[in-house]
């Protein structure tokens, strides 16, 4: 039996959350084309007959601009210190120098696999150049090219991970998929829809807190607060005659029902909490 902790690092938008979902075959991490969707470490378990891989998705690596960012970067740093294997995820379309700057700064002491992602979107020439670039780097001894979105060569990555995994018993119940509670995923699905439905600053000014999660006979009743920083943002979220909040509610409910495999009654409330992203008490309350 082999088991161990594997962390996925990379610049925002590299496809870390998509890769986590592809490896697990489940939708656990929310995804958007906008950067900084992921705010928490999500742990997912890959359970095989003779292995358990505990995978962590991390927020993208960046320079902190506000306190929420600092919290997010602390979580990246803490995951650096407790991994058995690190996956550095590179977007094959991204600037190699910029990725190198980030990857070099990590100074990893654990085995590293460099995964070159989005291979469905680059030509062979570019792919070869990128591979040659990373081969010369200390973290580029082992390179795998793949497409997380199209699920191509994702299994090659799994095989490479297993080779590095220490021998030992499973850390978690092999029946479980994740260590996070269902209500966490509920708030993430609402956040994902906010990223889809609203432009510009709204998603970054918003967080979601599930206040009530009650399993009734025929459905699950969920109440969630959407926290924003200003009245004007509340007005945008609610929309004309409540049109936007209604749409948000319907679409969120659909993904939550799919995830929970149950009928759901979802109630959303929008609340203004000025400067919540800078406030220690609020950040704690909202789980950061
Ligand atoms: P993260 O910020 O690193 O977690 O990145 P996400 O997983 O949220 O993905 C960012 C964007 O890249 C999304 O629009 C994904 O659909 C897209 N993406 C991820 N993997 C691939 C891939 O293999 N190929 C292509 N073409 N797009 C991808
Ligand atoms: Mg992500």
PDB file of N, CA and C and ligand atoms in Angstrom, residues 8-21 29-38 57-60 89 91 93 116-121 146-152, ligand 1:
ATOM      1  N   UNK A   8      -0.889  20.499  -5.770  1.00  0.00           N
ATOM      2  CA  UNK A   8      -0.830  21.073  -7.112  1.00  0.00           C
ATOM      3  C   UNK A   8      -0.592  22.585  -6.999  1.00  0.00           C
ATOM      4  N   UNK A   9       0.498  23.052  -7.577  1.00  0.00           N
ATOM      5  CA  UNK A   9       0.801  24.488  -7.569  1.00  0.00           C
ATOM      6  C   UNK A   9       0.805  25.030  -8.975  1.00  0.00           C
ATOM      7  N   UNK A  10       0.600  26.334  -9.079  1.00  0.00           N
ATOM      8  CA  UNK A  10       0.729  26.948 -10.395  1.00  0.00           C
ATOM      9  C   UNK A  10       0.187  28.347 -10.359  1.00  0.00           C
ATOM     10  N   UNK A  11       0.464  29.096 -11.410  1.00  0.00           N
ATOM     11  CA  UNK A  11      -0.050  30.456 -11.492  1.00  0.00           C
ATOM     12  C   UNK A  11      -1.569  30.399 -11.637  1.00  0.00           C
ATOM     13  N   UNK A  12      -2.247  31.502 -11.278  1.00  0.00           N
ATOM     14  CA  UNK A  12      -3.700  31.522 -11.471  1.00  0.00           C
ATOM     15  C   UNK A  12      -4.057  31.150 -12.910  1.00  0.00           C
ATOM     16  N   UNK A  13      -5.098  30.355 -13.068  1.00  0.00           N
ATOM     17  CA  UNK A  13      -5.594  29.975 -14.388  1.00  0.00           C
ATOM     18  C   UNK A  13      -4.822  28.862 -15.096  1.00  0.00           C
ATOM     19  N   UNK A  14      -3.834  28.272 -14.431  1.00  0.00           N
ATOM     20  CA  UNK A  14      -3.058  27.199 -15.064  1.00  0.00           C
ATOM     21  C   UNK A  14      -3.921  25.959 -15.317  1.00  0.00           C
ATOM     22  N   UNK A  15      -4.999  25.839 -14.541  1.00  0.00           N
ATOM     23  CA  UNK A  15      -5.877  24.679 -14.695  1.00  0.00           C
ATOM     24  C   UNK A  15      -5.793  23.725 -13.507  1.00  0.00           C
ATOM     25  N   UNK A  16      -5.396  24.235 -12.357  1.00  0.00           N
ATOM     26  CA  UNK A  16      -5.221  23.387 -11.166  1.00  0.00           C
ATOM     27  C   UNK A  16      -6.532  22.734 -10.740  1.00  0.00           C
ATOM     28  N   UNK A  17      -7.590  23.536 -10.699  1.00  0.00           N
ATOM     29  CA  UNK A  17      -8.875  22.980 -10.268  1.00  0.00           C
ATOM     30  C   UNK A  17      -9.404  21.977 -11.300  1.00  0.00           C
ATOM     31  N   UNK A  18      -9.224  22.296 -12.563  1.00  0.00           N
ATOM     32  CA  UNK A  18      -9.650  21.375 -13.624  1.00  0.00           C
ATOM     33  C   UNK A  18      -8.899  20.052 -13.503  1.00  0.00           C
ATOM     34  N   UNK A  19      -7.609  20.128 -13.201  1.00  0.00           N
ATOM     35  CA  UNK A  19      -6.803  18.913 -13.054  1.00  0.00           C
ATOM     36  C   UNK A  19      -7.265  18.082 -11.862  1.00  0.00           C
ATOM     37  N   UNK A  20      -7.557  18.760 -10.771  1.00  0.00           N
ATOM     38  CA  UNK A  20      -8.036  18.031  -9.591  1.00  0.00           C
ATOM     39  C   UNK A  20      -9.320  17.277  -9.923  1.00  0.00           C
ATOM     40  N   UNK A  21     -10.213  17.935 -10.636  1.00  0.00           N
ATOM     41  CA  UNK A  21     -11.458  17.264 -11.016  1.00  0.00           C
ATOM     42  C   UNK A  21     -11.206  16.111 -11.990  1.00  0.00           C
ATOM     43  N   UNK A  29     -13.768  20.891  -7.317  1.00  0.00           N
ATOM     44  CA  UNK A  29     -13.227  22.251  -7.303  1.00  0.00           C
ATOM     45  C   UNK A  29     -13.950  23.102  -8.327  1.00  0.00           C
ATOM     46  N   UNK A  30     -14.267  24.334  -7.951  1.00  0.00           N
ATOM     47  CA  UNK A  30     -14.953  25.190  -8.900  1.00  0.00           C
ATOM     48  C   UNK A  30     -13.946  25.814  -9.859  1.00  0.00           C
ATOM     49  N   UNK A  31     -14.434  26.085 -11.046  1.00  0.00           N
ATOM     50  CA  UNK A  31     -13.553  26.485 -12.143  1.00  0.00           C
ATOM     51  C   UNK A  31     -14.133  27.710 -12.825  1.00  0.00           C
ATOM     52  N   UNK A  32     -13.274  28.651 -13.192  1.00  0.00           N
ATOM     53  CA  UNK A  32     -13.756  29.709 -14.066  1.00  0.00           C
ATOM     54  C   UNK A  32     -12.580  30.243 -14.854  1.00  0.00           C
ATOM     55  N   UNK A  33     -12.876  30.945 -15.944  1.00  0.00           N
ATOM     56  CA  UNK A  33     -11.782  31.512 -16.726  1.00  0.00           C
ATOM     57  C   UNK A  33     -11.235  32.755 -16.048  1.00  0.00           C
ATOM     58  N   UNK A  34     -11.920  33.251 -15.008  1.00  0.00           N
ATOM     59  CA  UNK A  34     -11.414  34.403 -14.272  1.00  0.00           C
ATOM     60  C   UNK A  34     -10.405  33.929 -13.236  1.00  0.00           C
ATOM     61  N   UNK A  35      -9.383  34.731 -12.967  1.00  0.00           N
ATOM     62  CA  UNK A  35      -8.347  34.277 -12.032  1.00  0.00           C
ATOM     63  C   UNK A  35      -8.841  34.357 -10.591  1.00  0.00           C
ATOM     64  N   UNK A  36      -8.172  33.615  -9.749  1.00  0.00           N
ATOM     65  CA  UNK A  36      -8.429  33.642  -8.303  1.00  0.00           C
ATOM     66  C   UNK A  36      -9.806  33.155  -7.902  1.00  0.00           C
ATOM     67  N   UNK A  37     -10.284  32.159  -8.577  1.00  0.00           N
ATOM     68  CA  UNK A  37     -11.558  31.566  -8.186  1.00  0.00           C
ATOM     69  C   UNK A  37     -11.387  30.755  -6.906  1.00  0.00           C
ATOM     70  N   UNK A  38     -10.269  30.035  -6.845  1.00  0.00           N
ATOM     71  CA  UNK A  38     -10.030  29.142  -5.709  1.00  0.00           C
ATOM     72  C   UNK A  38      -9.467  29.926  -4.532  1.00  0.00           C
ATOM     73  N   UNK A  57      -5.676  21.065  -4.048  1.00  0.00           N
ATOM     74  CA  UNK A  57      -5.720  22.178  -4.981  1.00  0.00           C
ATOM     75  C   UNK A  57      -5.320  23.395  -4.145  1.00  0.00           C
ATOM     76  N   UNK A  58      -4.623  24.324  -4.704  1.00  0.00           N
ATOM     77  CA  UNK A  58      -4.269  25.525  -3.938  1.00  0.00           C
ATOM     78  C   UNK A  58      -4.699  26.761  -4.703  1.00  0.00           C
ATOM     79  N   UNK A  59      -4.899  27.881  -3.983  1.00  0.00           N
ATOM     80  CA  UNK A  59      -5.133  29.122  -4.707  1.00  0.00           C
ATOM     81  C   UNK A  59      -3.889  29.416  -5.540  1.00  0.00           C
ATOM     82  N   UNK A  60      -4.026  30.095  -6.643  1.00  0.00           N
ATOM     83  CA  UNK A  60      -2.879  30.423  -7.495  1.00  0.00           C
ATOM     84  C   UNK A  60      -1.848  31.263  -6.747  1.00  0.00           C
ATOM     85  N   UNK A  89       2.093  22.955 -12.052  1.00  0.00           N
ATOM     86  CA  UNK A  89       1.264  22.948 -13.248  1.00  0.00           C
ATOM     87  C   UNK A  89       1.553  24.199 -14.078  1.00  0.00           C
ATOM     88  N   UNK A  91       0.765  26.247 -17.649  1.00  0.00           N
ATOM     89  CA  UNK A  91      -0.106  26.424 -18.820  1.00  0.00           C
ATOM     90  C   UNK A  91       0.808  26.583 -20.035  1.00  0.00           C
ATOM     91  N   UNK A  93       0.442  27.746 -22.722  1.00  0.00           N
ATOM     92  CA  UNK A  93       0.305  29.026 -23.433  1.00  0.00           C
ATOM     93  C   UNK A  93       0.835  30.209 -22.632  1.00  0.00           C
ATOM     94  N   UNK A 116       2.768  19.964 -17.918  1.00  0.00           N
ATOM     95  CA  UNK A 116       2.529  21.007 -18.916  1.00  0.00           C
ATOM     96  C   UNK A 116       1.100  20.833 -19.430  1.00  0.00           C
ATOM     97  N   UNK A 117       0.248  21.754 -19.027  1.00  0.00           N
ATOM     98  CA  UNK A 117      -1.190  21.599 -19.279  1.00  0.00           C
ATOM     99  C   UNK A 117      -1.653  22.368 -20.524  1.00  0.00           C
ATOM    100  N   UNK A 118      -2.888  22.108 -20.913  1.00  0.00           N
ATOM    101  CA  UNK A 118      -3.572  22.742 -22.061  1.00  0.00           C
ATOM    102  C   UNK A 118      -2.901  22.388 -23.388  1.00  0.00           C
ATOM    103  N   UNK A 119      -2.404  21.154 -23.458  1.00  0.00           N
ATOM    104  CA  UNK A 119      -1.744  20.702 -24.674  1.00  0.00           C
ATOM    105  C   UNK A 119      -2.688  20.599 -25.857  1.00  0.00           C
ATOM    106  N   UNK A 120      -3.969  20.595 -25.562  1.00  0.00           N
ATOM    107  CA  UNK A 120      -4.949  20.612 -26.655  1.00  0.00           C
ATOM    108  C   UNK A 120      -4.938  21.960 -27.373  1.00  0.00           C
ATOM    109  N   UNK A 121      -4.334  22.950 -26.750  1.00  0.00           N
ATOM    110  CA  UNK A 121      -4.379  24.288 -27.343  1.00  0.00           C
ATOM    111  C   UNK A 121      -3.032  24.824 -27.820  1.00  0.00           C
ATOM    112  N   UNK A 146      -0.017  17.185 -20.816  1.00  0.00           N
ATOM    113  CA  UNK A 146      -1.386  16.670 -20.704  1.00  0.00           C
ATOM    114  C   UNK A 146      -2.432  17.752 -20.995  1.00  0.00           C
ATOM    115  N   UNK A 147      -3.660  17.328 -21.055  1.00  0.00           N
ATOM    116  CA  UNK A 147      -4.770  18.270 -21.105  1.00  0.00           C
ATOM    117  C   UNK A 147      -5.767  17.865 -20.022  1.00  0.00           C
ATOM    118  N   UNK A 148      -5.873  18.711 -19.014  1.00  0.00           N
ATOM    119  CA  UNK A 148      -6.796  18.411 -17.913  1.00  0.00           C
ATOM    120  C   UNK A 148      -8.236  18.499 -18.406  1.00  0.00           C
ATOM    121  N   UNK A 149      -8.482  19.483 -19.268  1.00  0.00           N
ATOM    122  CA  UNK A 149      -9.839  19.707 -19.753  1.00  0.00           C
ATOM    123  C   UNK A 149     -10.345  18.551 -20.600  1.00  0.00           C
ATOM    124  N   UNK A 150      -9.476  18.046 -21.488  1.00  0.00           N
ATOM    125  CA  UNK A 150      -9.880  16.961 -22.390  1.00  0.00           C
ATOM    126  C   UNK A 150      -9.584  15.590 -21.795  1.00  0.00           C
ATOM    127  N   UNK A 151      -9.033  15.590 -20.574  1.00  0.00           N
ATOM    128  CA  UNK A 151      -8.660  14.355 -19.900  1.00  0.00           C
ATOM    129  C   UNK A 151      -7.694  13.517 -20.747  1.00  0.00           C
ATOM    130  N   UNK A 152      -6.667  14.163 -21.298  1.00  0.00           N
ATOM    131  CA  UNK A 152      -5.657  13.463 -22.081  1.00  0.00           C
ATOM    132  C   UNK A 152      -4.363  13.366 -21.281  1.00  0.00           C
TER     133      UNK A 152
HETATM  134  P1  LIG B   1      -6.835  27.379 -11.755  1.00  0.00           P
HETATM  135  O1  LIG B   1      -6.955  28.858 -11.516  1.00  0.00           O
HETATM  136  O2  LIG B   1      -5.392  26.994 -11.930  1.00  0.00           O
HETATM  137  O3  LIG B   1      -7.548  26.543 -10.746  1.00  0.00           O
HETATM  138  O4  LIG B   1      -7.499  27.122 -13.190  1.00  0.00           O
HETATM  139  P2  LIG B   1      -8.946  26.494 -13.548  1.00  0.00           P
HETATM  140  O5  LIG B   1      -8.937  25.026 -13.340  1.00  0.00           O
HETATM  141  O6  LIG B   1     -10.003  27.296 -12.851  1.00  0.00           O
HETATM  142  O7  LIG B   1      -8.962  26.742 -15.129  1.00  0.00           O
HETATM  143  C1  LIG B   1      -8.765  28.014 -15.695  1.00  0.00           C
HETATM  144  C2  LIG B   1      -9.283  28.010 -17.122  1.00  0.00           C
HETATM  145  O8  LIG B   1      -8.452  27.177 -17.945  1.00  0.00           O
HETATM  146  C3  LIG B   1     -10.701  27.460 -17.259  1.00  0.00           C
HETATM  147  O9  LIG B   1     -11.377  28.237 -18.224  1.00  0.00           O
HETATM  148  C4  LIG B   1     -10.467  26.038 -17.742  1.00  0.00           C
HETATM  149  O10 LIG B   1     -11.548  25.527 -18.492  1.00  0.00           O
HETATM  150  C5  LIG B   1      -9.241  26.195 -18.611  1.00  0.00           C
HETATM  151  N1  LIG B   1      -8.461  24.944 -18.738  1.00  0.00           N
HETATM  152  C6  LIG B   1      -8.018  24.134 -17.744  1.00  0.00           C
HETATM  153  N2  LIG B   1      -7.357  23.059 -18.235  1.00  0.00           N
HETATM  154  C7  LIG B   1      -7.379  23.170 -19.577  1.00  0.00           C
HETATM  155  C8  LIG B   1      -6.870  22.350 -20.681  1.00  0.00           C
HETATM  156  O11 LIG B   1      -6.273  21.286 -20.511  1.00  0.00           O
HETATM  157  N3  LIG B   1      -7.093  22.834 -21.939  1.00  0.00           N
HETATM  158  C9  LIG B   1      -7.755  23.995 -22.185  1.00  0.00           C
HETATM  159  N4  LIG B   1      -7.920  24.371 -23.450  1.00  0.00           N
HETATM  160  N5  LIG B   1      -8.258  24.765 -21.188  1.00  0.00           N
HETATM  161  C10 LIG B   1      -8.076  24.371 -19.907  1.00  0.00           C
END
